[in-house]
Amino acid sequence: MQNSFSTTNLAISVVGDGRPVVFVNGFGSYKEIWTAQVAAFRRGVQTVCFDYHGQGESAGVMATNLEQLAADLAHVIRQQKLVRPLLVGHSMGASVIWAMRRQYPELMVSGIMVVDQSPKMINDAQWRYGYRGLTSRTATVQLQQPRQGHETLRGMVPAVTDAFIRAESHRPFDREQGMKLLSDHFQADWRAQIVAERAPVLFVTAAQTPYFNNGYGQWLSSRNPQVHEVMIQNCGHDVMAEVPDSFNQTLRHFMLQNK
């Protein structure tokens, strides 16, 4: 079963029947980044992907803060009548999940998977697991000048690349328009909330990520027994699109452990 539709300005794609899994995009991304997961989880799983308002196929004006995107995620859960969904957030999508958990604690989840995203982007004297080179002094420059180089190790698999390029060509992301949103993401600090989280949490980190100083998964798991980490090899930032077989196996295992 597959439905694609727009409700309250949101383009939502729902595939399959069964346990609900909601995939949450990173900054400037599209729901098509999850193509390999949608294809793999067709039996016994209901995959839900969506574009934030003002992005991709969704109408409206682009959000300026994480709270607005948290409202998008809450709307998807309520509109689809999802019962205890598993939430999977890539990059900034993890911050959207934490914002939703803070704003809408009544929405119960069965688990949370974070894909290559530190809980605090800005590094300081007490925190060295943020975005590489990002400090309060460099934040303004890094907002205006994207990091040079590739965010993947060897690129995404062809099926994901094709779907992503089609989405991007149809509605290119306006980075300049997204600067307020990215700034809000840069400033966020979710450490205390994650330490207090009672749902199972799995941090999926990329061994060759170009963005983060790995170690935050261990830092968090040492403070909350509900938090665990799995590091996946041979991939950069877009783990689920670069090595989907390894990622999907990790997701399946997490789902079996946390029903």
Tab-separated table of N, CA and C in Angstrom, residues 1 14-23 37-38 40-48 86 251-252 255:
chain	number	residue	atom	x	y	z
A	1	MET	N	0.854	-1.193	0.000
A	1	MET	CA	0.000	0.000	0.000
A	1	MET	C	0.885	1.235	0.000
A	14	VAL	N	3.540	7.286	2.540
A	14	VAL	CA	3.337	6.166	3.451
A	14	VAL	C	3.357	4.881	2.634
A	15	VAL	N	4.205	3.943	3.019
A	15	VAL	CA	4.328	2.684	2.294
A	15	VAL	C	4.230	1.528	3.285
A	16	GLY	N	3.404	0.536	2.963
A	16	GLY	CA	3.329	-0.668	3.762
A	16	GLY	C	2.329	-0.601	4.898
A	17	ASP	N	2.168	-1.730	5.559
A	17	ASP	CA	1.294	-1.857	6.723
A	17	ASP	C	2.076	-2.530	7.841
A	18	GLY	N	1.814	-2.109	9.057
A	18	GLY	CA	2.482	-2.725	10.188
A	18	GLY	C	3.056	-1.700	11.136
A	19	ARG	N	4.145	-2.038	11.764
A	19	ARG	CA	4.754	-1.152	12.753
A	19	ARG	C	5.210	0.148	12.088
A	20	PRO	N	4.827	1.303	12.639
A	20	PRO	CA	5.174	2.574	11.987
A	20	PRO	C	6.605	3.025	12.291
A	21	VAL	N	7.303	3.421	11.241
A	21	VAL	CA	8.631	4.005	11.357
A	21	VAL	C	8.616	5.318	10.590
A	22	VAL	N	8.931	6.411	11.276
A	22	VAL	CA	8.925	7.736	10.666
A	22	VAL	C	10.362	8.178	10.438
A	23	PHE	N	10.686	8.516	9.197
A	23	PHE	CA	12.020	8.961	8.837
A	23	PHE	C	12.027	10.493	8.723
A	37	GLN	N	15.455	2.556	2.393
A	37	GLN	CA	14.736	2.024	3.550
A	37	GLN	C	13.292	1.692	3.166
A	38	VAL	N	12.676	2.563	2.394
A	38	VAL	CA	11.301	2.305	1.955
A	38	VAL	C	11.243	1.000	1.160
A	40	ALA	N	13.283	-1.565	1.393
A	40	ALA	CA	13.669	-2.735	2.183
A	40	ALA	C	12.629	-3.143	3.214
A	41	PHE	N	11.847	-2.172	3.706
A	41	PHE	CA	10.916	-2.459	4.803
A	41	PHE	C	9.479	-2.424	4.301
A	42	ARG	N	9.125	-3.374	3.476
A	42	ARG	CA	7.786	-3.394	2.898
A	42	ARG	C	6.852	-4.370	3.602
A	43	ARG	N	7.392	-5.296	4.364
A	43	ARG	CA	6.562	-6.304	5.023
A	43	ARG	C	6.577	-6.090	6.524
A	44	GLY	N	5.400	-5.912	7.073
A	44	GLY	CA	5.271	-5.763	8.512
A	44	GLY	C	5.696	-4.424	9.054
A	45	VAL	N	5.997	-3.487	8.155
A	45	VAL	CA	6.436	-2.151	8.569
A	45	VAL	C	5.713	-1.109	7.723
A	46	GLN	N	5.303	-0.044	8.372
A	46	GLN	CA	4.718	1.093	7.673
A	46	GLN	C	5.748	2.217	7.696
A	47	THR	N	6.377	2.494	6.561
A	47	THR	CA	7.373	3.559	6.500
A	47	THR	C	6.695	4.879	6.159
A	48	VAL	N	7.060	5.909	6.887
A	48	VAL	CA	6.472	7.236	6.708
A	48	VAL	C	7.601	8.230	6.480
A	86	LEU	N	8.433	4.384	15.751
A	86	LEU	CA	9.876	4.489	15.881
A	86	LEU	C	10.308	5.672	15.029
A	251	LEU	N	18.913	-1.153	11.778
A	251	LEU	CA	17.551	-0.717	12.090
A	251	LEU	C	16.668	-1.904	12.453
A	252	ARG	N	16.766	-2.987	11.703
A	252	ARG	CA	15.970	-4.179	12.014
A	252	ARG	C	16.285	-4.698	13.418
A	255	MET	N	14.721	-2.496	15.990
A	255	MET	CA	13.272	-2.690	16.048
A	255	MET	C	12.921	-3.968	16.800
